[in-house]
Amino acid sequence: MDRTQKAALLSAGLGALVMGLKFVAYWVTGSLALYSDALESIINVVAAVFALVALRVAARPADDDHPYGHHKAEYFSAVIEGALIIVAAILILRESFHGLIDPKPLDAPVTGLVVNLVATAINGAWAMILLRRGREWRSPALVADARHVMADVVTSGGVLAGVALVALTGYAILDPLIAGLVALNILWSGWGMVRDSVSGLMDKAAPSEMVAQIRELISLHSTGALEAHDVRTRHAGQATFIDFHLVVPGTMTVQDSHAICDRLEAAIETAIEGSVVVIHVEPGEHAKGRGVPVI
């Protein structure tokens, strides 16, 4: 089990703990807003399990049926997680509607708020750690999980403030209204996750900063060549696929041009973790005059 899988497993365990605390908060208060917060935590746990499964699939080496590897499995996890969030939002809206028809006063609001606050603090600390690690390890599944947990933290903060307001004012109608607002926020979060994941499945290019770094590396390490053009990139989970055309003098031997390619591949793959480089060598007459210049 690699580091990303361990992080996903830990996320599932912490999610289960937080879910339990939030359901305790709902049980002692009867608050629909706290119920909506607890319901989203169920999705956190299920999503973390999906992330773990996706990471295990993505870690499989390339085979005859998948010669480019299984990296995109992580995006499916993020899409599923986004869909689950949308389902949770619909369920919360349903409960909110019934609460508006028949609002009820809260029981033991202080106890419920304290328990929910502890759960939110655990979630907040873990979300920051998971987001940092997910970006560092370039894992779409972990980043999606971290964003979901962070959205849960923001939601919980609003719920805590709202339930406190209900307890102070005695206006029971505020409780289902807050639950409805929570549902709309969750719905927006789920849509954003699905949108970002679909971009990955559609072979979205690497970030502009990374593309600039790649072009600079090509320029620095292609001495002996004439230029490089048609630089293309795409992300697939933790892998970044890079391909370009390298123009060399027509009289250069295959051995010499291959040495330049080896040097370029080593430089790029060392600088950009998880990169896979493919270079197409062309003779000098194929130069376009607008490619990456050679230093």
Short mmCIF file of C-alpha atoms in Angstrom, two decimals:
data_model
loop_
_atom_site.label_atom_id
_atom_site.label_comp_id
_atom_site.label_asym_id
_atom_site.label_seq_id
_atom_site.Cartn_x
_atom_site.Cartn_y
_atom_site.Cartn_z
CA MET A 1 0.00 0.00 0.00
CA ASP A 2 1.57 3.31 -1.10
CA ARG A 3 1.36 6.70 0.64
CA THR A 4 -1.74 7.88 -1.25
CA GLN A 5 -3.64 4.70 -0.37
CA LYS A 6 -2.65 5.03 3.29
CA ALA A 7 -3.90 8.64 3.26
CA ALA A 8 -7.23 7.53 1.76
CA LEU A 9 -7.57 4.77 4.38
CA LEU A 10 -6.87 7.24 7.18
CA SER A 11 -9.39 9.64 5.64
CA ALA A 12 -12.06 6.93 5.75
CA GLY A 13 -11.29 6.18 9.40
CA LEU A 14 -11.40 9.84 10.47
CA GLY A 15 -14.55 10.32 8.40
CA ALA A 16 -16.26 7.52 10.32
CA LEU A 17 -15.26 9.11 13.64
CA VAL A 18 -16.53 12.53 12.58
CA MET A 19 -19.75 11.01 11.23
CA GLY A 20 -20.39 9.34 14.58
CA LEU A 21 -19.85 12.57 16.49
CA LYS A 22 -22.17 14.51 14.20
CA PHE A 23 -24.96 11.96 14.52
CA VAL A 24 -24.59 12.22 18.30
CA ALA A 25 -25.01 16.00 17.96
CA TYR A 26 -28.15 15.47 15.86
CA TRP A 27 -29.50 12.83 18.27
CA VAL A 28 -29.26 15.08 21.35
CA THR A 29 -30.73 18.15 19.60
CA GLY A 30 -33.12 16.89 16.92
CA SER A 31 -31.80 19.70 14.68
CA LEU A 32 -32.38 19.29 10.95
CA ALA A 33 -29.36 21.48 10.27
CA LEU A 34 -27.15 19.17 12.33
CA TYR A 35 -28.80 16.20 10.62
CA SER A 36 -27.85 17.64 7.23
CA ASP A 37 -24.28 18.05 8.44
CA ALA A 38 -24.20 14.45 9.68
CA LEU A 39 -25.68 13.15 6.42
CA GLU A 40 -22.89 14.78 4.43
CA SER A 41 -20.38 13.00 6.66
CA ILE A 42 -21.76 9.65 5.48
CA ILE A 43 -20.85 10.74 1.97
CA ASN A 44 -17.36 11.62 3.22
CA VAL A 45 -16.82 8.06 4.43
CA VAL A 46 -18.22 6.45 1.27
CA ALA A 47 -16.18 8.81 -0.92
CA ALA A 48 -12.98 8.02 0.98
CA VAL A 49 -13.58 4.31 0.39
CA PHE A 50 -14.12 4.97 -3.34
CA ALA A 51 -10.90 7.01 -3.36
CA LEU A 52 -8.99 4.13 -1.79
CA VAL A 53 -10.31 1.67 -4.38
CA ALA A 54 -9.51 4.09 -7.23
CA LEU A 55 -5.97 4.65 -5.93
CA ARG A 56 -5.36 0.91 -5.76
CA VAL A 57 -6.54 0.53 -9.36
CA ALA A 58 -4.50 3.55 -10.52
CA ALA A 59 -1.35 2.06 -8.95
CA ARG A 60 -1.52 -1.04 -11.16
CA PRO A 61 1.26 -1.18 -13.76
CA ALA A 62 0.55 -0.93 -17.46
CA ASP A 63 -0.58 -4.16 -19.15
CA ASP A 64 -1.56 -5.38 -22.60
CA ASP A 65 -5.10 -4.02 -22.29
CA HIS A 66 -3.99 -0.72 -20.69
CA PRO A 67 -0.57 0.10 -22.19
CA TYR A 68 -0.70 3.67 -20.81
CA GLY A 69 -1.47 2.48 -17.26
CA HIS A 70 -4.55 2.86 -15.06
CA HIS A 71 -3.95 6.44 -13.88
CA LYS A 72 -7.37 7.77 -14.89
CA ALA A 73 -9.10 5.56 -12.32
CA GLU A 74 -8.61 8.43 -9.85
CA TYR A 75 -10.87 10.69 -11.89
CA PHE A 76 -13.70 8.16 -11.70
CA SER A 77 -13.44 8.33 -7.91
CA ALA A 78 -13.81 12.11 -8.01
CA VAL A 79 -16.81 11.88 -10.37
CA ILE A 80 -18.52 9.33 -8.11
CA GLU A 81 -17.81 11.47 -5.06
CA GLY A 82 -19.36 14.50 -6.75
CA ALA A 83 -22.43 12.47 -7.67
CA LEU A 84 -22.79 11.25 -4.08
CA ILE A 85 -22.62 14.82 -2.82
CA ILE A 86 -25.47 15.76 -5.15
CA VAL A 87 -27.55 12.84 -3.81
CA ALA A 88 -26.86 14.00 -0.23
CA ALA A 89 -27.98 17.52 -1.12
CA ILE A 90 -31.29 16.22 -2.51
CA LEU A 91 -31.93 14.18 0.65
CA ILE A 92 -31.21 17.21 2.84
CA LEU A 93 -33.55 19.40 0.77
CA ARG A 94 -36.28 16.81 1.30
CA GLU A 95 -35.82 16.91 5.09
CA SER A 96 -35.64 20.70 5.03
CA PHE A 97 -38.99 20.88 3.21
CA HIS A 98 -40.67 18.72 5.84
CA GLY A 99 -39.06 20.82 8.58
CA LEU A 100 -40.48 24.01 7.10
CA ILE A 101 -43.96 22.52 7.17
CA ASP A 102 -43.63 21.37 10.79
CA PRO A 103 -40.75 23.19 12.59
CA LYS A 104 -39.75 21.78 15.99
CA PRO A 105 -37.77 23.33 18.89
CA LEU A 106 -34.26 22.04 19.65
CA ASP A 107 -33.31 19.81 22.56
CA ALA A 108 -29.99 20.29 24.45
CA PRO A 109 -28.55 22.68 21.82
CA VAL A 110 -25.38 23.48 23.81
CA THR A 111 -24.35 19.83 24.09
CA GLY A 112 -25.02 19.26 20.41
CA LEU A 113 -23.04 22.33 19.39
CA VAL A 114 -20.01 21.30 21.47
CA VAL A 115 -19.98 17.78 20.00
CA ASN A 116 -20.35 19.13 16.47
CA LEU A 117 -17.57 21.67 17.08
CA VAL A 118 -15.16 18.89 18.07
CA ALA A 119 -16.05 16.97 14.90
CA THR A 120 -15.56 20.10 12.79
CA ALA A 121 -12.13 20.78 14.31
CA ILE A 122 -10.99 17.23 13.45
CA ASN A 123 -12.29 17.63 9.91
CA GLY A 124 -10.61 21.03 9.44
CA ALA A 125 -7.18 19.82 10.53
CA TRP A 126 -7.38 16.72 8.33
CA ALA A 127 -8.67 18.64 5.29
CA MET A 128 -5.64 20.96 5.32
CA ILE A 129 -3.20 18.04 5.66
CA LEU A 130 -4.94 15.99 2.97
CA LEU A 131 -5.13 18.89 0.50
CA ARG A 132 -1.43 19.67 0.93
CA ARG A 133 -0.42 16.03 0.48
CA GLY A 134 -2.79 15.51 -2.44
CA ARG A 135 -1.30 18.45 -4.33
CA GLU A 136 2.24 17.46 -3.42
CA TRP A 137 1.67 13.89 -4.63
CA ARG A 138 -0.47 15.10 -7.57
CA SER A 139 -3.37 12.82 -6.71
CA PRO A 140 -6.79 13.93 -8.09
CA ALA A 141 -8.56 11.44 -5.80
CA LEU A 142 -6.94 12.83 -2.63
CA VAL A 143 -7.43 16.44 -3.74
CA ALA A 144 -11.12 15.77 -4.45
CA ASP A 145 -11.49 14.09 -1.06
CA ALA A 146 -9.75 17.01 0.66
CA ARG A 147 -11.97 19.56 -1.07
CA HIS A 148 -15.05 17.62 -0.04
CA VAL A 149 -13.88 17.51 3.58
CA MET A 150 -13.05 21.24 3.45
CA ALA A 151 -16.51 21.98 2.05
CA ASP A 152 -17.89 19.96 4.95
CA VAL A 153 -15.90 22.15 7.36
CA VAL A 154 -17.32 25.34 5.83
CA THR A 155 -20.79 23.84 5.95
CA SER A 156 -20.35 22.82 9.57
CA GLY A 157 -19.25 26.33 10.47
CA GLY A 158 -22.43 27.76 9.00
CA VAL A 159 -24.53 25.10 10.70
CA LEU A 160 -22.95 25.82 14.08
CA ALA A 161 -23.63 29.53 13.73
CA GLY A 162 -27.19 28.87 12.57
CA VAL A 163 -28.07 26.39 15.31
CA ALA A 164 -26.62 28.78 17.91
CA LEU A 165 -28.89 31.49 16.48
CA VAL A 166 -31.90 29.16 16.72
CA ALA A 167 -31.07 28.42 20.37
CA LEU A 168 -30.67 32.12 21.21
CA THR A 169 -33.77 33.40 19.38
CA GLY A 170 -36.11 30.43 19.75
CA TYR A 171 -37.15 30.70 16.08
CA ALA A 172 -37.44 27.00 15.16
CA ILE A 173 -38.16 27.85 11.51
CA LEU A 174 -34.52 28.90 11.10
CA ASP A 175 -33.33 25.31 11.56
CA PRO A 176 -34.84 23.84 8.33
CA LEU A 177 -33.92 27.04 6.46
CA ILE A 178 -30.27 26.56 7.43
CA ALA A 179 -30.48 22.91 6.38
CA GLY A 180 -31.75 24.04 2.96
CA LEU A 181 -28.86 26.48 2.57
CA VAL A 182 -26.44 23.70 3.50
CA ALA A 183 -27.95 21.51 0.78
CA LEU A 184 -27.51 24.22 -1.87
CA ASN A 185 -23.88 24.72 -0.83
CA ILE A 186 -23.25 20.97 -1.01
CA LEU A 187 -24.91 20.85 -4.44
CA TRP A 188 -22.57 23.55 -5.78
CA SER A 189 -19.54 21.74 -4.34
CA GLY A 190 -20.58 18.46 -5.97
CA TRP A 191 -21.03 20.12 -9.36
CA GLY A 192 -17.55 21.65 -9.15
CA MET A 193 -15.95 18.28 -8.39
CA VAL A 194 -17.71 16.55 -11.28
CA ARG A 195 -16.72 19.36 -13.66
CA ASP A 196 -13.03 19.22 -12.68
CA SER A 197 -12.92 15.43 -12.92
CA VAL A 198 -14.50 15.41 -16.38
CA SER A 199 -11.76 17.83 -17.51
CA GLY A 200 -9.19 15.24 -16.43
CA LEU A 201 -10.99 12.46 -18.27
CA MET A 202 -10.99 14.67 -21.37
CA ASP A 203 -7.15 14.87 -21.31
CA LYS A 204 -6.88 18.45 -20.14
CA ALA A 205 -3.39 19.94 -20.66
CA ALA A 206 -0.94 20.39 -17.79
CA PRO A 207 -1.03 23.76 -15.97
CA SER A 208 0.57 26.65 -17.85
CA GLU A 209 3.36 26.89 -15.25
CA MET A 210 4.32 23.25 -15.85
CA VAL A 211 4.20 23.69 -19.62
CA ALA A 212 6.55 26.67 -19.32
CA GLN A 213 8.90 24.56 -17.18
CA ILE A 214 8.84 21.77 -19.78
CA ARG A 215 9.67 24.17 -22.60
CA GLU A 216 12.55 25.61 -20.57
CA LEU A 217 13.92 22.12 -19.87
CA ILE A 218 13.73 21.26 -23.58
CA SER A 219 15.59 24.45 -24.45
CA LEU A 220 18.34 23.81 -21.87
CA HIS A 221 18.96 20.10 -22.55
CA SER A 222 18.59 19.71 -26.32
CA THR A 223 22.03 20.96 -27.31
CA GLY A 224 22.90 19.58 -30.74
CA ALA A 225 19.31 19.78 -32.01
CA LEU A 226 17.84 22.65 -34.04
CA GLU A 227 14.47 23.18 -32.33
CA ALA A 228 11.50 21.44 -30.74
CA HIS A 229 7.90 22.05 -31.72
CA ASP A 230 4.35 20.76 -31.20
CA VAL A 231 4.86 20.31 -27.45
CA ARG A 232 1.75 18.60 -26.04
CA THR A 233 0.82 17.56 -22.51
CA ARG A 234 -2.02 15.78 -20.76
CA HIS A 235 -2.71 14.76 -17.19
CA ALA A 236 -3.88 11.30 -16.17
CA GLY A 237 -4.05 11.01 -12.40
CA GLN A 238 -0.54 11.30 -11.00
CA ALA A 239 1.04 10.91 -14.44
CA THR A 240 1.81 13.69 -16.92
CA PHE A 241 2.25 12.59 -20.53
CA ILE A 242 4.51 14.84 -22.62
CA ASP A 243 5.29 14.52 -26.32
CA PHE A 244 6.97 16.79 -28.85
CA HIS A 245 8.88 16.80 -32.13
CA LEU A 246 12.66 17.31 -31.98
CA VAL A 247 14.32 18.65 -35.13
CA VAL A 248 17.98 17.64 -35.66
CA PRO A 249 20.40 18.22 -38.54
CA GLY A 250 19.67 15.84 -41.40
CA THR A 251 23.26 14.55 -41.33
CA MET A 252 23.14 13.62 -37.62
CA THR A 253 23.44 9.91 -36.88
CA VAL A 254 20.67 7.94 -35.22
CA GLN A 255 23.00 7.28 -32.28
CA ASP A 256 23.68 11.00 -31.71
CA SER A 257 20.01 12.00 -32.00
CA HIS A 258 19.07 9.18 -29.62
CA ALA A 259 21.60 10.48 -27.09
CA ILE A 260 19.90 13.91 -27.17
CA CYS A 261 16.51 12.26 -26.62
CA ASP A 262 17.86 10.27 -23.66
CA ARG A 263 19.25 13.47 -22.14
CA LEU A 264 15.95 15.28 -22.59
CA GLU A 265 13.86 12.45 -21.16
CA ALA A 266 16.10 12.16 -18.10
CA ALA A 267 15.99 15.92 -17.43
CA ILE A 268 12.20 16.21 -17.77
CA GLU A 269 11.36 13.04 -15.83
CA THR A 270 13.70 14.10 -13.01
CA ALA A 271 12.20 17.59 -12.77
CA ILE A 272 8.55 16.56 -13.15
CA GLU A 273 7.55 13.59 -11.01
CA GLY A 274 5.39 11.04 -12.79
CA SER A 275 6.12 12.41 -16.27
CA VAL A 276 6.18 10.12 -19.32
CA VAL A 277 8.07 11.59 -22.29
CA VAL A 278 7.77 10.62 -25.96
CA ILE A 279 9.95 12.37 -28.57
CA HIS A 280 9.55 12.21 -32.35
CA VAL A 281 12.82 13.01 -34.16
CA GLU A 282 12.66 14.89 -37.48
CA PRO A 283 15.34 16.08 -39.96
CA GLY A 284 16.27 19.74 -40.33
CA GLU A 285 13.95 20.53 -43.24
CA HIS A 286 10.99 19.96 -40.88
CA ALA A 287 11.95 22.94 -38.71
CA LYS A 288 9.10 25.44 -38.32
CA GLY A 289 11.13 28.36 -37.01
CA ARG A 290 8.62 28.98 -34.23
CA GLY A 291 9.30 26.04 -31.93
CA VAL A 292 11.27 25.89 -28.70
CA PRO A 293 14.75 27.36 -29.39
CA VAL A 294 17.86 25.39 -28.40
CA ILE A 295 20.36 27.06 -26.07
#
